[in-house]
């Protein structure tokens, strides 16, 4: 394929042609310096590209196909995510149903009903005497705030005057972040 001649360029970068380094020779900037040193004329590069009618039609079909398919793919992925969330919800609901069916089967047993009536409602059979124990904890397990209060008063030796003086002097000598306003 024959190339068209490039139109004359009036840019000053085109008039000065840098010399290419020889093979095997490195410039002082390294390999990057030699690439940056060359001036590229975009018009010359663009004039070498030939676009036939077939290539233009194919390029437009690719762009059109991308424009049509991208929203469709997004919708597809969104629907797949919703389906997986709904499947998970169905699985959780089925597990809850199975648990409730097991609970219903337990209530068909007369021994379970008797146990629940005794524990929840404190029912007893005729002739039995129920005993309810409110505080069945060991005394060692009781929290300290429930200890008995002593009837005896105990006096602690403390002098409040030195503590007050220490507090006042430390407050007076402390450096604050806010200075007093000037008068």
PDB file of C-alpha atoms in Angstrom:
ATOM      1  CA  UNK A   1       0.000   0.000   0.000  1.00  0.00           C
ATOM      2  CA  UNK A   2       1.403   3.346  -0.964  1.00  0.00           C
ATOM      3  CA  UNK A   3       1.601   6.171   1.561  1.00  0.00           C
ATOM      4  CA  UNK A   4       0.494   9.643   0.857  1.00  0.00           C
ATOM      5  CA  UNK A   5       3.120  12.281   1.325  1.00  0.00           C
ATOM      6  CA  UNK A   6       2.748  14.218   4.552  1.00  0.00           C
ATOM      7  CA  UNK A   7       1.750  17.865   4.281  1.00  0.00           C
ATOM      8  CA  UNK A   8       4.514  20.307   5.117  1.00  0.00           C
ATOM      9  CA  UNK A   9       4.626  21.213   8.761  1.00  0.00           C
ATOM     10  CA  UNK A  10       5.371  24.669   9.991  1.00  0.00           C
ATOM     11  CA  UNK A  11       6.076  23.677  13.602  1.00  0.00           C
ATOM     12  CA  UNK A  12       9.604  24.473  14.845  1.00  0.00           C
ATOM     13  CA  UNK A  13       9.883  21.041  16.459  1.00  0.00           C
ATOM     14  CA  UNK A  14       9.722  19.451  13.003  1.00  0.00           C
ATOM     15  CA  UNK A  15      12.535  21.572  11.601  1.00  0.00           C
ATOM     16  CA  UNK A  16      15.016  20.360  14.201  1.00  0.00           C
ATOM     17  CA  UNK A  17      15.457  16.634  13.818  1.00  0.00           C
ATOM     18  CA  UNK A  18      17.198  15.069  16.778  1.00  0.00           C
ATOM     19  CA  UNK A  19      19.820  12.477  16.100  1.00  0.00           C
ATOM     20  CA  UNK A  20      19.020   8.930  17.017  1.00  0.00           C
ATOM     21  CA  UNK A  21      21.412   7.123  19.293  1.00  0.00           C
ATOM     22  CA  UNK A  22      23.142   4.128  17.824  1.00  0.00           C
ATOM     23  CA  UNK A  23      22.129   0.639  18.769  1.00  0.00           C
ATOM     24  CA  UNK A  24      23.734  -0.515  21.957  1.00  0.00           C
ATOM     25  CA  UNK A  25      24.493   3.058  22.989  1.00  0.00           C
ATOM     26  CA  UNK A  26      22.562   4.546  25.899  1.00  0.00           C
ATOM     27  CA  UNK A  27      21.805   8.203  26.196  1.00  0.00           C
ATOM     28  CA  UNK A  28      22.524   9.958  29.447  1.00  0.00           C
ATOM     29  CA  UNK A  29      18.783   9.849  30.331  1.00  0.00           C
ATOM     30  CA  UNK A  30      18.476   6.160  29.558  1.00  0.00           C
ATOM     31  CA  UNK A  31      15.955   4.680  27.173  1.00  0.00           C
ATOM     32  CA  UNK A  32      13.230   7.092  28.216  1.00  0.00           C
ATOM     33  CA  UNK A  33      15.242  10.115  27.213  1.00  0.00           C
ATOM     34  CA  UNK A  34      15.560   8.956  23.623  1.00  0.00           C
ATOM     35  CA  UNK A  35      11.797   8.470  23.284  1.00  0.00           C
ATOM     36  CA  UNK A  36      11.007  11.819  24.859  1.00  0.00           C
ATOM     37  CA  UNK A  37      13.536  13.538  22.611  1.00  0.00           C
ATOM     38  CA  UNK A  38      11.711  12.585  19.406  1.00  0.00           C
ATOM     39  CA  UNK A  39       8.955  14.936  18.311  1.00  0.00           C
ATOM     40  CA  UNK A  40       5.852  13.195  16.980  1.00  0.00           C
ATOM     41  CA  UNK A  41       3.729  14.993  14.436  1.00  0.00           C
ATOM     42  CA  UNK A  42       0.163  13.823  14.944  1.00  0.00           C
ATOM     43  CA  UNK A  43      -0.987  15.009  11.538  1.00  0.00           C
ATOM     44  CA  UNK A  44       1.662  12.869   9.868  1.00  0.00           C
ATOM     45  CA  UNK A  45       0.685   9.873  11.944  1.00  0.00           C
ATOM     46  CA  UNK A  46      -3.045  10.363  11.311  1.00  0.00           C
ATOM     47  CA  UNK A  47      -2.565  10.801   7.579  1.00  0.00           C
ATOM     48  CA  UNK A  48      -1.060   7.307   7.387  1.00  0.00           C
ATOM     49  CA  UNK A  49      -4.264   5.699   8.679  1.00  0.00           C
ATOM     50  CA  UNK A  50      -6.627   4.627   5.947  1.00  0.00           C
ATOM     51  CA  UNK A  51     -10.217   3.821   6.798  1.00  0.00           C
ATOM     52  CA  UNK A  52     -12.192   1.872   4.248  1.00  0.00           C
ATOM     53  CA  UNK A  53     -15.991   1.805   4.123  1.00  0.00           C
ATOM     54  CA  UNK A  54     -16.034  -1.804   5.360  1.00  0.00           C
ATOM     55  CA  UNK A  55     -13.858  -0.943   8.361  1.00  0.00           C
ATOM     56  CA  UNK A  56     -16.060   2.065   9.158  1.00  0.00           C
ATOM     57  CA  UNK A  57     -19.214  -0.085   9.015  1.00  0.00           C
ATOM     58  CA  UNK A  58     -17.645  -2.772  11.217  1.00  0.00           C
ATOM     59  CA  UNK A  59     -16.425  -0.167  13.702  1.00  0.00           C
ATOM     60  CA  UNK A  60     -19.880   1.393  13.900  1.00  0.00           C
ATOM     61  CA  UNK A  61     -21.463  -2.069  14.400  1.00  0.00           C
ATOM     62  CA  UNK A  62     -19.067  -2.790  17.274  1.00  0.00           C
ATOM     63  CA  UNK A  63     -19.898   0.550  18.899  1.00  0.00           C
ATOM     64  CA  UNK A  64     -23.638  -0.006  18.375  1.00  0.00           C
ATOM     65  CA  UNK A  65     -23.444  -3.553  19.765  1.00  0.00           C
ATOM     66  CA  UNK A  66     -21.579  -2.323  22.833  1.00  0.00           C
ATOM     67  CA  UNK A  67     -24.116   0.474  23.313  1.00  0.00           C
ATOM     68  CA  UNK A  68     -26.994  -2.032  23.147  1.00  0.00           C
ATOM     69  CA  UNK A  69     -25.440  -4.849  25.212  1.00  0.00           C
ATOM     70  CA  UNK A  70     -23.934  -2.960  28.160  1.00  0.00           C
ATOM     71  CA  UNK A  71     -27.295  -2.022  29.755  1.00  0.00           C
ATOM     72  CA  UNK A  72     -28.615  -5.534  29.050  1.00  0.00           C
ATOM     73  CA  UNK A  73     -25.647  -7.130  30.808  1.00  0.00           C
ATOM     74  CA  UNK A  74     -26.089  -4.770  33.767  1.00  0.00           C
ATOM     75  CA  UNK A  75     -29.757  -5.748  34.026  1.00  0.00           C
ATOM     76  CA  UNK A  76     -28.832  -9.433  33.790  1.00  0.00           C
ATOM     77  CA  UNK A  77     -26.294  -9.155  36.622  1.00  0.00           C
ATOM     78  CA  UNK A  78     -28.748  -7.195  38.773  1.00  0.00           C
ATOM     79  CA  UNK A  79     -31.449  -9.817  38.256  1.00  0.00           C
ATOM     80  CA  UNK A  80     -29.002 -12.645  39.097  1.00  0.00           C
ATOM     81  CA  UNK A  81     -28.144 -10.880  42.356  1.00  0.00           C
ATOM     82  CA  UNK A  82     -31.832 -10.453  43.235  1.00  0.00           C
ATOM     83  CA  UNK A  83     -32.521 -14.118  42.429  1.00  0.00           C
ATOM     84  CA  UNK A  84     -29.704 -15.284  44.715  1.00  0.00           C
ATOM     85  CA  UNK A  85     -30.985 -13.028  47.522  1.00  0.00           C
ATOM     86  CA  UNK A  86     -34.501 -14.418  47.104  1.00  0.00           C
ATOM     87  CA  UNK A  87     -33.195 -18.017  47.075  1.00  0.00           C
ATOM     88  CA  UNK A  88     -31.379 -17.303  50.342  1.00  0.00           C
ATOM     89  CA  UNK A  89     -34.579 -15.834  51.790  1.00  0.00           C
ATOM     90  CA  UNK A  90     -36.527 -18.941  50.740  1.00  0.00           C
ATOM     91  CA  UNK A  91     -33.911 -21.178  52.376  1.00  0.00           C
ATOM     92  CA  UNK A  92     -34.101 -19.221  55.655  1.00  0.00           C
ATOM     93  CA  UNK A  93     -37.902 -19.383  55.580  1.00  0.00           C
ATOM     94  CA  UNK A  94     -37.822 -23.147  54.963  1.00  0.00           C
ATOM     95  CA  UNK A  95     -35.484 -23.565  57.959  1.00  0.00           C
ATOM     96  CA  UNK A  96     -37.898 -21.538  60.118  1.00  0.00           C
ATOM     97  CA  UNK A  97     -40.816 -23.684  58.939  1.00  0.00           C
ATOM     98  CA  UNK A  98     -38.890 -26.864  59.787  1.00  0.00           C
ATOM     99  CA  UNK A  99     -38.095 -25.506  63.271  1.00  0.00           C
ATOM    100  CA  UNK A 100     -41.761 -24.612  63.866  1.00  0.00           C
ATOM    101  CA  UNK A 101     -42.842 -28.093  62.709  1.00  0.00           C
ATOM    102  CA  UNK A 102     -40.391 -29.662  65.188  1.00  0.00           C
ATOM    103  CA  UNK A 103     -41.819 -27.409  67.929  1.00  0.00           C
ATOM    104  CA  UNK A 104     -45.362 -28.462  66.973  1.00  0.00           C
ATOM    105  CA  UNK A 105     -44.335 -32.138  67.116  1.00  0.00           C
ATOM    106  CA  UNK A 106     -42.949 -31.568  70.635  1.00  0.00           C
ATOM    107  CA  UNK A 107     -46.279 -30.154  71.769  1.00  0.00           C
ATOM    108  CA  UNK A 108     -47.980 -33.407  70.737  1.00  0.00           C
ATOM    109  CA  UNK A 109     -46.075 -35.206  73.517  1.00  0.00           C
ATOM    110  CA  UNK A 110     -47.983 -35.147  76.868  1.00  0.00           C
ATOM    111  CA  UNK A 111     -44.753 -35.231  78.895  1.00  0.00           C
ATOM    112  CA  UNK A 112     -43.516 -32.059  77.140  1.00  0.00           C
ATOM    113  CA  UNK A 113     -46.820 -30.307  77.847  1.00  0.00           C
ATOM    114  CA  UNK A 114     -46.592 -31.263  81.529  1.00  0.00           C
ATOM    115  CA  UNK A 115     -43.008 -30.030  81.769  1.00  0.00           C
ATOM    116  CA  UNK A 116     -43.846 -26.711  80.124  1.00  0.00           C
ATOM    117  CA  UNK A 117     -46.886 -26.208  82.384  1.00  0.00           C
ATOM    118  CA  UNK A 118     -44.742 -26.809  85.476  1.00  0.00           C
ATOM    119  CA  UNK A 119     -41.859 -24.551  84.336  1.00  0.00           C
ATOM    120  CA  UNK A 120     -43.737 -21.677  82.744  1.00  0.00           C
ATOM    121  CA  UNK A 121     -47.020 -21.541  84.635  1.00  0.00           C
ATOM    122  CA  UNK A 122     -45.948 -23.193  87.933  1.00  0.00           C
ATOM    123  CA  UNK A 123     -48.714 -25.794  87.697  1.00  0.00           C
ATOM    124  CA  UNK A 124     -48.636 -28.748  90.083  1.00  0.00           C
ATOM    125  CA  UNK A 125     -50.553 -31.991  90.319  1.00  0.00           C
ATOM    126  CA  UNK A 126     -53.226 -32.282  92.977  1.00  0.00           C
ATOM    127  CA  UNK A 127     -51.697 -33.087  96.334  1.00  0.00           C
ATOM    128  CA  UNK A 128     -48.234 -31.660  95.534  1.00  0.00           C
ATOM    129  CA  UNK A 129     -46.861 -28.668  97.424  1.00  0.00           C
ATOM    130  CA  UNK A 130     -44.875 -26.202  95.305  1.00  0.00           C
ATOM    131  CA  UNK A 131     -41.823 -24.533  96.806  1.00  0.00           C
ATOM    132  CA  UNK A 132     -40.481 -21.442  95.074  1.00  0.00           C
ATOM    133  CA  UNK A 133     -36.996 -20.276  95.951  1.00  0.00           C
ATOM    134  CA  UNK A 134     -36.357 -16.670  95.036  1.00  0.00           C
ATOM    135  CA  UNK A 135     -32.663 -16.295  95.802  1.00  0.00           C
ATOM    136  CA  UNK A 136     -31.019 -19.626  95.130  1.00  0.00           C
ATOM    137  CA  UNK A 137     -27.514 -18.238  94.603  1.00  0.00           C
ATOM    138  CA  UNK A 138     -24.546 -19.029  96.818  1.00  0.00           C
ATOM    139  CA  UNK A 139     -23.637 -16.153  99.157  1.00  0.00           C
ATOM    140  CA  UNK A 140     -20.199 -16.021  97.518  1.00  0.00           C
ATOM    141  CA  UNK A 141     -21.822 -15.439  94.118  1.00  0.00           C
ATOM    142  CA  UNK A 142     -23.830 -12.429  95.287  1.00  0.00           C
ATOM    143  CA  UNK A 143     -22.581  -9.103  93.979  1.00  0.00           C
ATOM    144  CA  UNK A 144     -20.852  -6.866  96.524  1.00  0.00           C
ATOM    145  CA  UNK A 145     -23.599  -4.218  96.523  1.00  0.00           C
ATOM    146  CA  UNK A 146     -25.952  -6.748  98.120  1.00  0.00           C
ATOM    147  CA  UNK A 147     -23.703  -7.317 101.144  1.00  0.00           C
ATOM    148  CA  UNK A 148     -25.199  -6.440 104.478  1.00  0.00           C
ATOM    149  CA  UNK A 149     -24.524  -2.960 105.795  1.00  0.00           C
ATOM    150  CA  UNK A 150     -22.658  -2.739 109.062  1.00  0.00           C
ATOM    151  CA  UNK A 151     -24.415  -1.159 112.025  1.00  0.00           C
ATOM    152  CA  UNK A 152     -21.147   0.155 113.423  1.00  0.00           C
ATOM    153  CA  UNK A 153     -19.710   3.494 112.401  1.00  0.00           C
ATOM    154  CA  UNK A 154     -16.070   3.604 111.551  1.00  0.00           C
ATOM    155  CA  UNK A 155     -14.134   6.827 111.582  1.00  0.00           C
ATOM    156  CA  UNK A 156     -11.348   7.309 109.120  1.00  0.00           C
ATOM    157  CA  UNK A 157      -8.430   9.494 109.962  1.00  0.00           C
ATOM    158  CA  UNK A 158      -8.240  12.214 107.350  1.00  0.00           C
ATOM    159  CA  UNK A 159      -7.435  15.881 107.518  1.00  0.00           C
ATOM    160  CA  UNK A 160      -9.356  17.816 104.892  1.00  0.00           C
ATOM    161  CA  UNK A 161      -7.459  21.119 105.239  1.00  0.00           C
ATOM    162  CA  UNK A 162      -4.168  19.978 103.586  1.00  0.00           C
ATOM    163  CA  UNK A 163      -6.141  18.364 100.760  1.00  0.00           C
ATOM    164  CA  UNK A 164      -8.018  21.637 100.173  1.00  0.00           C
ATOM    165  CA  UNK A 165      -4.784  23.658 100.100  1.00  0.00           C
ATOM    166  CA  UNK A 166      -3.140  21.212  97.666  1.00  0.00           C
ATOM    167  CA  UNK A 167      -6.166  21.404  95.386  1.00  0.00           C
ATOM    168  CA  UNK A 168      -6.233  25.218  95.410  1.00  0.00           C
ATOM    169  CA  UNK A 169      -2.501  25.603  94.743  1.00  0.00           C
ATOM    170  CA  UNK A 170      -2.500  23.058  91.922  1.00  0.00           C
ATOM    171  CA  UNK A 171      -5.477  24.816  90.301  1.00  0.00           C
ATOM    172  CA  UNK A 172      -3.836  28.218  90.670  1.00  0.00           C
ATOM    173  CA  UNK A 173      -0.477  27.117  89.261  1.00  0.00           C
ATOM    174  CA  UNK A 174      -1.896  25.162  86.318  1.00  0.00           C
ATOM    175  CA  UNK A 175      -1.268  26.599  82.869  1.00  0.00           C
ATOM    176  CA  UNK A 176      -4.437  26.975  80.846  1.00  0.00           C
ATOM    177  CA  UNK A 177      -4.855  26.958  77.095  1.00  0.00           C
ATOM    178  CA  UNK A 178      -6.987  30.128  77.163  1.00  0.00           C
ATOM    179  CA  UNK A 179      -5.339  33.336  78.240  1.00  0.00           C
ATOM    180  CA  UNK A 180      -7.217  35.961  80.185  1.00  0.00           C
ATOM    181  CA  UNK A 181      -8.512  38.854  78.050  1.00  0.00           C
ATOM    182  CA  UNK A 182      -6.467  42.056  78.152  1.00  0.00           C
ATOM    183  CA  UNK A 183      -8.108  45.069  79.859  1.00  0.00           C
TER     184      UNK A 183
END
